[in-house]
Structure formats: structure tokens, C-alpha cells
CSV table of C-alpha atoms and ligand atoms in Angstrom, one decimal:
chain,number,residue,atom,x,y,z
A,1,MET,CA,82.2,178.1,117.6
A,2,ASN,CA,83.8,176.8,120.8
A,3,SER,CA,82.5,176.0,124.3
A,4,ASN,CA,83.7,179.2,126.1
A,5,VAL,CA,80.7,181.3,127.2
A,6,LEU,CA,81.2,184.9,126.1
A,7,ILE,CA,77.8,186.4,127.0
A,8,GLU,CA,75.3,185.2,129.5
A,9,LEU,CA,71.8,186.7,130.0
A,10,SER,CA,70.5,185.6,133.3
A,11,HIS,CA,66.8,186.0,134.1
A,12,VAL,CA,66.6,189.2,132.1
A,13,VAL,CA,63.3,191.1,132.3
A,14,LYS,CA,62.4,194.3,130.4
A,15,GLN,CA,59.1,196.2,130.5
A,16,PHE,CA,58.0,199.2,128.5
A,17,GLU,CA,55.2,201.1,130.2
A,18,ASN,CA,53.0,198.3,131.4
A,19,ASP,CA,54.0,195.8,128.8
A,20,LEU,CA,56.3,193.0,129.7
A,21,ILE,CA,58.5,192.6,126.6
A,22,VAL,CA,61.3,190.3,127.7
A,23,LYS,CA,60.2,187.8,130.3
A,24,ASP,CA,62.8,186.1,132.5
A,25,LEU,CA,65.1,185.4,129.6
A,26,SER,CA,68.2,183.3,130.2
A,27,LEU,CA,70.7,182.5,127.5
A,28,LYS,CA,74.4,181.6,127.0
A,29,ILE,CA,76.2,182.7,123.9
A,30,TYR,CA,79.6,181.2,123.0
A,31,GLU,CA,82.8,182.6,121.6
A,32,ASN,CA,82.9,182.7,117.8
A,33,GLU,CA,79.3,181.8,117.6
A,34,PHE,CA,76.8,183.0,115.0
A,35,LEU,CA,73.6,183.2,117.0
A,36,THR,CA,70.3,184.4,115.6
A,37,LEU,CA,67.3,185.7,117.5
A,38,LEU,CA,64.3,184.8,115.4
A,39,GLY,CA,60.7,185.6,115.8
A,40,PRO,CA,57.8,187.6,114.5
A,41,SER,CA,57.6,191.4,114.8
A,42,GLY,CA,57.2,192.5,118.4
A,43,CYS,CA,58.5,189.4,120.1
A,44,GLY,CA,61.3,191.2,121.8
A,45,LYS,CA,64.3,190.3,119.6
A,46,THR,CA,65.5,193.9,119.1
A,47,THR,CA,64.9,194.8,122.8
A,48,THR,CA,67.1,191.8,123.8
A,49,LEU,CA,69.8,192.8,121.3
A,50,ARG,CA,69.7,196.4,122.6
A,51,MET,CA,70.1,195.3,126.2
A,52,ILE,CA,73.2,193.3,125.1
A,53,GLY,CA,74.5,196.4,123.3
A,54,GLY,CA,73.8,198.7,126.2
A,55,PHE,CA,71.2,200.8,124.5
A,56,GLU,CA,68.5,199.6,127.0
A,57,LYS,CA,68.9,198.6,130.6
A,58,PRO,CA,67.2,195.4,131.9
A,59,ASP,CA,64.7,196.0,134.7
A,60,SER,CA,66.1,193.0,136.4
A,61,GLY,CA,68.4,190.1,135.7
A,62,GLU,CA,72.0,190.2,134.6
A,63,ILE,CA,74.0,190.7,131.4
A,64,ILE,CA,77.4,189.1,131.8
A,65,ILE,CA,80.1,189.6,129.2
A,66,ASN,CA,83.5,187.9,129.7
A,67,GLY,CA,82.4,187.0,133.2
A,68,LYS,CA,81.6,190.6,134.3
A,69,ILE,CA,78.2,192.1,134.9
A,70,PHE,CA,77.7,194.7,132.2
A,71,ASN,CA,74.1,195.8,133.0
A,72,TYR,CA,74.9,199.5,133.6
A,73,LEU,CA,77.8,200.1,131.2
A,74,PRO,CA,77.1,202.3,128.2
A,75,PRO,CA,77.5,200.9,124.6
A,76,TYR,CA,81.0,202.4,124.1
A,77,ALA,CA,82.3,200.6,127.2
A,78,ARG,CA,81.3,197.2,125.8
A,79,PRO,CA,83.5,195.1,123.5
A,80,ILE,CA,80.6,195.3,121.0
A,81,ASN,CA,79.6,197.1,117.8
A,82,THR,CA,76.2,197.2,116.2
A,83,VAL,CA,75.0,197.3,112.6
A,84,PHE,CA,71.5,198.6,112.3
A,85,GLN,CA,68.9,198.0,109.7
A,86,LYS,CA,69.0,201.6,108.6
A,87,TYR,CA,72.8,201.7,108.3
A,88,ALA,CA,73.0,205.1,110.2
A,89,LEU,CA,75.7,206.3,107.9
A,90,PHE,CA,76.7,210.0,107.7
A,91,PRO,CA,75.5,211.3,104.3
A,92,HIS,CA,77.8,214.3,104.4
A,93,LEU,CA,80.9,212.2,104.9
A,94,ASN,CA,82.6,210.0,102.2
A,95,VAL,CA,83.1,206.3,102.6
A,96,PHE,CA,86.6,206.7,104.2
A,97,ASP,CA,85.4,209.1,106.9
A,98,ASN,CA,82.3,207.0,107.6
A,99,VAL,CA,84.4,203.9,108.2
A,100,ALA,CA,87.1,205.8,110.1
A,101,PHE,CA,84.5,207.3,112.4
A,102,GLY,CA,84.5,204.1,114.5
A,103,LEU,CA,88.0,204.9,115.5
A,104,LYS,CA,88.3,208.7,115.1
A,105,ASN,CA,85.8,209.3,117.8
A,106,ARG,CA,87.7,207.2,120.4
A,107,ASN,CA,89.9,209.0,122.9
A,108,LYS,CA,93.7,209.1,122.5
A,109,LYS,CA,94.3,206.7,125.3
A,110,TYR,CA,92.2,204.1,123.5
A,111,LEU,CA,93.9,204.7,120.2
A,112,LEU,CA,97.4,204.5,121.6
A,113,LYS,CA,96.6,201.1,123.0
A,114,PHE,CA,94.7,200.0,119.9
A,115,PHE,CA,97.6,200.7,117.6
A,116,ASN,CA,100.3,199.7,120.1
A,117,VAL,CA,101.9,203.1,120.0
A,118,ASP,CA,104.8,203.7,122.4
A,119,SER,CA,103.7,206.4,124.9
A,120,ASN,CA,107.3,207.6,125.2
A,121,LEU,CA,107.2,208.9,121.6
A,122,SER,CA,106.7,212.6,121.0
A,123,LYS,CA,103.1,213.8,120.6
A,124,LYS,CA,103.7,214.5,116.9
A,125,GLU,CA,105.1,211.0,116.4
A,126,GLN,CA,102.2,209.4,118.3
A,127,ASN,CA,99.6,211.4,116.2
A,128,GLU,CA,101.3,210.3,113.0
A,129,LEU,CA,101.3,206.7,114.0
A,130,ILE,CA,97.6,206.9,115.0
A,131,LYS,CA,96.8,208.6,111.7
A,132,SER,CA,98.6,206.0,109.6
A,133,GLY,CA,97.0,203.2,111.8
A,134,ILE,CA,93.5,204.6,111.0
A,135,ASN,CA,94.3,204.8,107.3
A,136,LYS,CA,95.5,201.2,107.3
A,137,ALA,CA,92.6,200.0,109.3
A,138,VAL,CA,90.1,201.7,107.0
A,139,ILE,CA,91.6,200.1,103.9
A,140,GLU,CA,91.6,196.7,105.7
A,141,ALA,CA,88.0,197.0,106.7
A,142,LEU,CA,87.0,198.1,103.2
A,143,ASN,CA,88.9,195.1,101.7
A,144,LEU,CA,87.0,192.9,104.0
A,145,VAL,CA,83.6,194.1,102.8
A,146,LYS,CA,84.8,194.2,99.1
A,147,LEU,CA,84.8,198.0,98.8
A,148,LYS,CA,88.4,198.6,98.1
A,149,GLY,CA,88.8,201.7,96.0
A,150,PHE,CA,85.6,203.3,97.2
A,151,GLU,CA,87.2,205.5,99.8
A,152,ASN,CA,86.3,208.8,98.3
A,153,ARG,CA,82.8,208.0,97.2
A,154,LYS,CA,79.9,209.9,98.7
A,155,ILE,CA,77.5,207.8,100.7
A,156,THR,CA,74.6,209.2,98.5
A,157,GLN,CA,76.3,207.7,95.5
A,158,MET,CA,76.3,204.1,96.8
A,159,SER,CA,73.6,201.5,96.4
A,160,GLY,CA,71.7,200.0,99.3
A,161,GLY,CA,74.0,196.9,99.3
A,162,GLN,CA,77.1,199.0,99.2
A,163,GLN,CA,75.9,201.3,102.0
A,164,GLN,CA,75.3,198.2,104.1
A,165,ARG,CA,78.9,197.1,103.5
A,166,VAL,CA,80.1,200.5,104.6
A,167,ALA,CA,78.1,200.1,107.8
A,168,LEU,CA,79.7,196.7,108.3
A,169,ALA,CA,83.2,198.1,107.7
A,170,ARG,CA,82.6,200.8,110.2
A,171,ALA,CA,81.4,198.3,112.8
A,172,LEU,CA,84.4,196.0,112.2
A,173,ILE,CA,87.2,198.6,112.1
A,174,ASN,CA,87.9,198.5,115.8
A,175,LYS,CA,87.8,194.7,115.9
A,176,PRO,CA,85.0,194.2,118.4
A,177,GLN,CA,84.7,190.9,120.2
A,178,ILE,CA,80.9,190.9,119.5
A,179,LEU,CA,79.0,192.2,116.5
A,180,LEU,CA,75.2,192.8,116.9
A,181,LEU,CA,73.3,192.9,113.7
A,182,ASP,CA,69.7,194.1,113.8
A,183,GLU,CA,67.9,193.0,110.5
A,184,PRO,CA,70.9,194.4,108.5
A,185,LEU,CA,69.7,192.9,105.3
A,186,ALA,CA,66.0,193.7,105.4
A,187,ALA,CA,66.3,196.6,103.0
A,188,LEU,CA,68.1,194.6,100.3
A,189,ASP,CA,66.5,192.8,97.4
A,190,LEU,CA,66.3,189.0,97.6
A,191,LYS,CA,69.4,188.2,95.4
A,192,LEU,CA,71.6,190.7,97.1
A,193,ARG,CA,70.3,189.6,100.5
A,194,GLN,CA,71.2,186.0,99.7
A,195,ASN,CA,74.8,187.0,98.6
A,196,MET,CA,75.2,189.0,101.8
A,197,GLN,CA,74.0,186.2,103.9
A,198,TYR,CA,76.7,184.0,102.5
A,199,GLU,CA,79.4,186.7,102.8
A,200,LEU,CA,78.4,187.6,106.4
A,201,LYS,CA,78.8,183.9,107.4
A,202,GLU,CA,82.2,183.7,105.7
A,203,MET,CA,83.3,186.9,107.4
A,204,GLN,CA,82.2,185.8,110.8
A,205,LYS,CA,84.1,182.5,110.4
A,206,LYS,CA,87.2,184.3,109.1
A,207,LEU,CA,87.2,187.0,111.8
A,208,GLY,CA,86.3,184.7,114.7
A,209,ILE,CA,83.9,187.4,116.0
A,210,THR,CA,80.7,186.4,117.8
A,211,PHE,CA,77.7,187.6,115.7
A,212,ILE,CA,74.3,188.1,117.2
A,213,PHE,CA,71.8,188.5,114.4
A,214,VAL,CA,68.2,189.6,114.6
A,215,THR,CA,65.7,188.6,111.9
A,216,HIS,CA,62.1,187.6,111.4
A,217,ASP,CA,63.1,185.7,108.3
A,218,GLN,CA,63.5,182.0,109.1
A,219,GLU,CA,65.4,181.2,105.9
A,220,GLU,CA,67.9,183.8,106.7
A,221,ALA,CA,68.3,182.4,110.2
A,222,MET,CA,68.7,178.8,108.8
A,223,THR,CA,71.3,179.8,106.3
A,224,MET,CA,73.7,181.6,108.6
A,225,SER,CA,73.4,180.5,112.2
A,226,ASP,CA,75.2,178.1,114.3
A,227,ARG,CA,72.3,178.3,116.7
A,228,ILE,CA,68.8,179.9,116.5
A,229,VAL,CA,66.8,181.3,119.4
A,230,VAL,CA,63.2,181.1,118.5
A,231,MET,CA,61.2,183.7,120.5
A,232,LYS,CA,57.6,184.3,121.1
A,233,GLU,CA,56.3,187.2,123.2
A,234,GLY,CA,59.5,187.7,125.1
A,235,VAL,CA,60.0,184.0,125.9
A,236,ILE,CA,62.5,181.6,124.3
A,237,GLN,CA,60.6,178.7,122.7
A,238,GLN,CA,63.6,176.8,121.4
A,239,LEU,CA,67.4,177.3,121.3
A,240,ASP,CA,69.1,174.8,118.9
A,241,THR,CA,71.0,174.3,115.7
A,242,PRO,CA,69.1,175.1,112.5
A,243,LYS,CA,68.8,171.4,111.7
A,244,LYS,CA,67.4,170.6,115.1
A,245,VAL,CA,65.0,173.5,115.1
A,246,TYR,CA,63.8,172.4,111.7
A,247,ASN,CA,63.7,168.6,112.2
A,248,GLU,CA,62.8,168.5,115.9
A,249,PRO,CA,60.7,171.6,116.7
A,250,VAL,CA,59.6,171.5,120.4
A,251,ASN,CA,56.1,172.8,119.8
A,252,ARG,CA,53.5,173.9,117.2
A,253,TYR,CA,54.7,177.5,117.3
A,254,VAL,CA,58.2,176.6,116.3
A,255,ALA,CA,57.1,174.0,113.7
A,256,THR,CA,54.8,176.5,112.1
A,257,PHE,CA,57.3,179.4,112.2
A,258,ILE,CA,60.2,177.4,110.7
A,259,GLY,CA,59.2,176.2,107.3
A,260,GLU,CA,56.1,174.5,106.1
A,261,SER,CA,54.8,171.6,108.1
A,262,ASN,CA,51.8,169.3,108.5
A,263,ILE,CA,50.9,169.1,112.2
A,264,ILE,CA,48.4,166.3,112.8
A,265,SER,CA,46.9,165.1,116.1
A,266,GLY,CA,47.9,161.6,117.0
A,267,VAL,CA,48.3,159.1,119.8
A,268,TYR,CA,51.6,157.6,120.9
A,269,LYS,CA,51.8,153.9,121.3
A,270,ASN,CA,54.5,152.1,123.3
A,271,ASN,CA,57.8,151.3,121.7
A,272,GLY,CA,57.9,153.7,118.8
A,273,ASN,CA,54.5,153.6,117.3
A,274,VAL,CA,52.0,156.4,116.6
A,275,ALA,CA,48.5,156.4,115.2
A,276,PHE,CA,47.2,159.3,113.2
A,277,LEU,CA,44.8,159.7,110.3
A,278,ASN,CA,43.4,156.3,111.4
A,279,VAL,CA,46.6,154.5,110.6
A,280,ASP,CA,49.4,153.0,112.7
A,281,PHE,CA,52.9,154.2,111.9
A,282,LYS,CA,56.3,153.1,113.1
A,283,CYS,CA,58.3,156.1,114.5
A,284,GLU,CA,61.3,156.5,116.8
A,285,ASN,CA,61.0,156.0,120.5
A,286,TYR,CA,59.8,159.0,122.5
A,287,PRO,CA,59.4,159.4,126.2
A,288,PHE,CA,55.6,159.6,126.0
A,289,ASN,CA,53.2,157.4,127.8
A,290,ASP,CA,51.2,154.6,126.0
A,291,ASN,CA,48.1,156.2,124.5
A,292,GLU,CA,49.3,159.8,125.2
A,293,PRO,CA,47.9,162.4,122.7
A,294,VAL,CA,50.8,164.0,120.7
A,295,ASP,CA,51.2,166.5,117.8
A,296,VAL,CA,52.8,164.8,114.8
A,297,VAL,CA,55.0,166.9,112.5
A,298,ILE,CA,55.7,165.8,109.0
A,299,ARG,CA,57.5,168.2,106.6
A,300,PRO,CA,55.9,168.3,103.1
A,301,GLU,CA,59.2,167.0,101.5
A,302,ASP,CA,59.3,164.0,103.8
A,303,PHE,CA,56.4,162.1,102.2
A,304,ASP,CA,57.2,159.5,99.6
A,305,VAL,CA,54.6,159.3,96.8
A,306,VAL,CA,54.2,155.5,96.1
A,307,SER,CA,51.9,153.2,94.2
A,308,LEU,CA,48.5,152.7,95.9
A,309,ASP,CA,49.3,149.1,96.8
A,310,GLN,CA,52.4,150.2,98.8
A,311,ALA,CA,50.7,153.2,100.4
A,312,LYS,CA,50.1,153.8,104.1
A,313,LEU,CA,47.8,156.7,103.2
A,314,ILE,CA,45.7,157.3,100.1
A,315,GLY,CA,44.5,160.7,99.1
A,316,THR,CA,43.2,162.9,96.3
A,317,VAL,CA,45.2,165.8,94.9
A,318,THR,CA,43.2,169.0,95.3
A,319,SER,CA,45.9,171.4,94.2
A,320,SER,CA,49.2,171.2,92.4
A,321,ILE,CA,51.5,174.1,92.0
A,322,PHE,CA,54.9,173.9,90.1
A,323,LYS,CA,57.6,175.6,92.3
A,324,GLY,CA,60.5,175.5,89.9
A,325,VAL,CA,62.2,172.3,91.2
A,326,HIS,CA,59.3,170.5,92.9
A,327,ASN,CA,55.6,170.4,92.8
A,328,GLU,CA,53.6,171.5,95.9
A,329,LEU,CA,50.5,169.4,96.3
A,330,ASP,CA,47.5,169.6,98.6
A,331,VAL,CA,46.3,166.0,99.2
A,332,LEU,CA,43.0,165.3,100.9
A,333,VAL,CA,43.2,162.2,103.1
A,334,GLY,CA,39.8,161.6,104.6
A,335,ASP,CA,38.9,165.1,105.6
A,336,TYR,CA,42.5,166.2,106.4
A,337,LYS,CA,44.5,168.3,103.9
A,338,LEU,CA,48.2,167.4,103.7
A,339,MET,CA,50.9,169.5,102.1
A,340,VAL,CA,53.1,167.2,100.0
A,341,ASN,CA,56.2,168.1,97.9
A,342,THR,CA,57.2,165.9,95.1
A,343,TYR,CA,59.3,166.0,91.9
A,344,GLU,CA,56.7,164.1,90.0
A,345,ASN,CA,53.8,165.7,88.2
A,346,TYR,CA,50.2,165.1,89.4
A,347,GLN,CA,46.9,166.6,88.3
A,348,VAL,CA,44.1,167.8,90.5
A,349,GLY,CA,41.8,164.7,91.0
A,350,ASP,CA,44.6,162.2,90.9
A,351,LYS,CA,44.5,159.5,93.6
A,352,ILE,CA,48.0,159.0,95.1
A,353,GLY,CA,49.6,156.8,97.7
A,354,LEU,CA,51.9,158.2,100.5
A,355,LYS,CA,54.5,156.6,102.8
A,356,ILE,CA,56.6,158.1,105.5
A,357,ASP,CA,59.9,156.8,106.8
A,358,PRO,CA,59.8,156.3,110.6
A,359,TYR,CA,62.6,158.9,111.2
A,360,GLU,CA,60.7,161.5,109.2
A,361,ILE,CA,57.8,161.4,111.8
A,362,HIS,CA,58.5,163.9,114.6
A,363,LEU,CA,56.3,163.9,117.7
A,364,MET,CA,55.8,166.8,120.0
A,365,LYS,CA,54.0,167.3,123.3
A,366,VAL,CA,50.5,168.7,122.7
A,367,SER,CA,50.8,172.4,123.3
A,368,ASP,CA,48.7,173.8,126.1
A,369,ASN,CA,48.3,176.9,124.0
A,370,GLU,CA,47.3,175.8,120.5
A,371,GLU,CA,47.8,179.2,119.1
A,372,THR,CA,50.4,179.3,116.4
A,373,ILE,CA,51.3,182.7,114.8
B,1,ATP,P1,60.5,194.0,115.1
B,1,ATP,O1,61.1,192.9,114.2
B,1,ATP,O2,59.2,194.6,114.7
B,1,ATP,O3,61.5,195.1,115.5
B,1,ATP,P2,61.1,192.8,117.7
B,1,ATP,O4,60.8,191.4,118.0
B,1,ATP,O5,62.5,193.2,117.4
B,1,ATP,O6,60.1,193.3,116.5
B,1,ATP,P3,61.0,194.8,119.7
B,1,ATP,O7,61.6,195.9,118.8
B,1,ATP,O8,62.0,194.2,120.7
B,1,ATP,O9,60.4,193.6,118.9
B,1,ATP,O10,59.7,195.3,120.4
B,1,ATP,C1,59.0,194.5,121.3
B,1,ATP,C2,57.8,195.4,121.8
B,1,ATP,O11,58.3,196.4,122.6
B,1,ATP,C3,57.0,196.1,120.7
B,1,ATP,O12,55.7,196.0,121.1
B,1,ATP,C4,57.5,197.5,120.8
B,1,ATP,O13,56.5,198.4,120.4
B,1,ATP,C5,57.9,197.7,122.3
B,1,ATP,N1,59.0,198.6,122.5
B,1,ATP,C6,60.2,198.5,122.0
B,1,ATP,N2,61.0,199.6,122.4
B,1,ATP,C7,60.1,200.4,123.1
B,1,ATP,C8,60.3,201.7,123.8
B,1,ATP,N3,61.5,202.3,123.8
B,1,ATP,N4,59.3,202.2,124.4
B,1,ATP,C9,58.1,201.6,124.4
B,1,ATP,N5,57.8,200.4,123.8
B,1,ATP,C10,58.9,199.8,123.2
């Protein structure tokens, strides 16, 4: 990722019938960036992606690509390709022809330029160079998605994962500057999806293409993205690196959507102190006023289980579930139930002590709208 802005959405608004779906959305996307639009179903991620791709027009606002306004240009006139969730492959064509399609349906002028063919050559020579260029490009694209040797396979004889790779190869063959991916892994089983996440990230780094990825799966977003745009009802809630979104969510909505978290009402005290669950804790300095109510976020893995005499909080285990590596506990402190992850084993009914390092306590402004998701 570098600091050159490639795409800018400026005050983009989109309405369907009487529903405002994207509300005054502004966003800058950088060259070589892997950016993910993340949010629950219906929050406007796909609509935003489709406006960037040219499949929908914004009602107002601007979509600027490479410094030029692109609002009204059709998809084929944009330096963009798209991979859809449902692959959209041609079942009657084999793998080669599906991948070649991205180039074959371009006009000759485009292809002469794309393959650097000398326009002074005879028509026959030009056509031959284009044909061999397409052959080479298909093989290269199939190599890239690890489908070398599958050229003659029928699409119907490929697995879901392989079909997704064909769709990727088809989108990459004409070397777009930007690749849009709309939940491309949703139909794959978990293991395959995890492999593809890793491969997509590697591919993006290697090719230096800007990827804009849409998902409702927060883990997927965390694994692959340079930055994540968390959306709710057509509005960006937070735009940050995965680490920041996880460790420093700006509000309850983000904290709840990204991973598990305890969100506890507290009161900020001057100079990096916060009181919650009737106990004073040291935290980092925040720009809150003395005695200002705050929402305190503590991730379940950020509690230390300690002996009772060292504890800041003492609670009773009300549930303990083994999760493979760690145990997930519910711990009742007063009448508040905390989620706590620990590698140690505890039984329901055990009394345990908890401590939290100051930098693991994250404070947020109390949301006006307490609704989460
Ligand atoms: P999902 O993950 O379910 O696709 P999303 O966040 O991508 O969700 P969008 O597909 O952008 O959401 O849809 C947002 C809202 O806009 C939905 O309520 C949807 O029904 C509506 N919508 C999208 N496209 C159209 C359309 N062409 N006509 C009417 N309503 C539409």
C-alpha cells in the first residue's frame, strides 16, 4: 500500500425507491491497497462496490478514479474488473475460453494496444500476434490461480473452489488496476475459504493491484485487509487497520461486530483512571472530561486470571466451554456477566480473580444510539 489516492468517493448518495441505502459516503482508497467493506447484510456494501464498478450510478456525489470523475462511465470503460459471489462463469465454455473471455470480447483497438502490436503490420500478422498474446495471457492467469493444465476442463467438472479460481483468472487476465470482489469466498467451505484468503492476499501483494473486497465475515476482513471500512446502514462507522478496528473500536457497534467483547458502563477519571464494576482501574489517557460516562471495552482474552489476593475483580464461573486451545468462561462479577478466555481449566462454581493491564482497557464515547446489531 502506498499513499497515492487511486479512488475517491466524495459525498456519495444512493437511494432505491424511497430507501436511502448509501448516505453521504466519503472514502479514499490508495494504490495497492487491500480494502474491505465490512458490515451486516443490507448495510450497503455491495451497492457501494457496484457504484465503484459502474453497475449503479450514484444519485449524487462523485466517484473519482485516477483523478477523473467516473460517475457516468460504464463498467467496461473503468480500469476495474469484478469477481462476483456466484462466479458468473459460462458453463458451455471450457476453462480456457472462460478465462480468455475477458480479452476476447474487447475490441481490436484495445487488444492491439494491450499486446503492444505494431499497427503497421498486416491484418493477418496482427491477428496472429493477438491470438498468441491471448493464449499466453490465459496460461499466465491460470498459473497465477494454480490451475495450470486445466485449460480444456469443462466448468461443470470443476469444484466450487476451482470455479472461483477460474473467475479470478478471468478478472485478472487484462491486468486491471482495481479488482472488486463481492463475497467471492462465501460459497466455499471453511478450510478452502481460509486457504483462498491467504492466497488472495499473496496475489494482491504480488500483483500490486488494488483489491476492494466485500464481506460480512469479520474474520475474513481481519485476515486479508490493509484497512477495513465498517459500515452500518449506509454510513461508515470506522475506517482503520484491522488492529485498530479490533483494539480501538470507536463505538459499541464496531466493538460488537468485530470479535467478542465485554462492553461495560464506566466513568472516566482525570489522568488515565476509569471506574467500572465499582472498582478504580488505571488506563491510558483519553480526552474525556473528569467524571464523564464512558463505554469500557475489554476483550475476553485480555483478562489475566490471578490469585484472589492479587485480583482487582473477583467473580464466580457460571459457564466453561473448551474451545480447542483456550477455555471460554462466563464469570459473574456482582450482577455483571463477563466473558473471559483463559488457557487454564476452571469448573462452574469456581471463584476466580481477574486483573487487566491498563493498555488492555479501551474507552469509547457513550453511543447516542445504544443499539448494536
Ligand atoms: P448483502 O451482504 O446482503 O448483499 P449489502 O450490505 O451488500 O448486503 P446491499 O446489497 O448494498 O447490501 O443492499 C442494501 C439495500 O439496498 C438492501 O436493502 C437491498 O434490498 C437494497 N437494494 C440493493 N440493490 C437494489 C435495487 N437494485 N433495487 C432496490 N433495492 C436494492
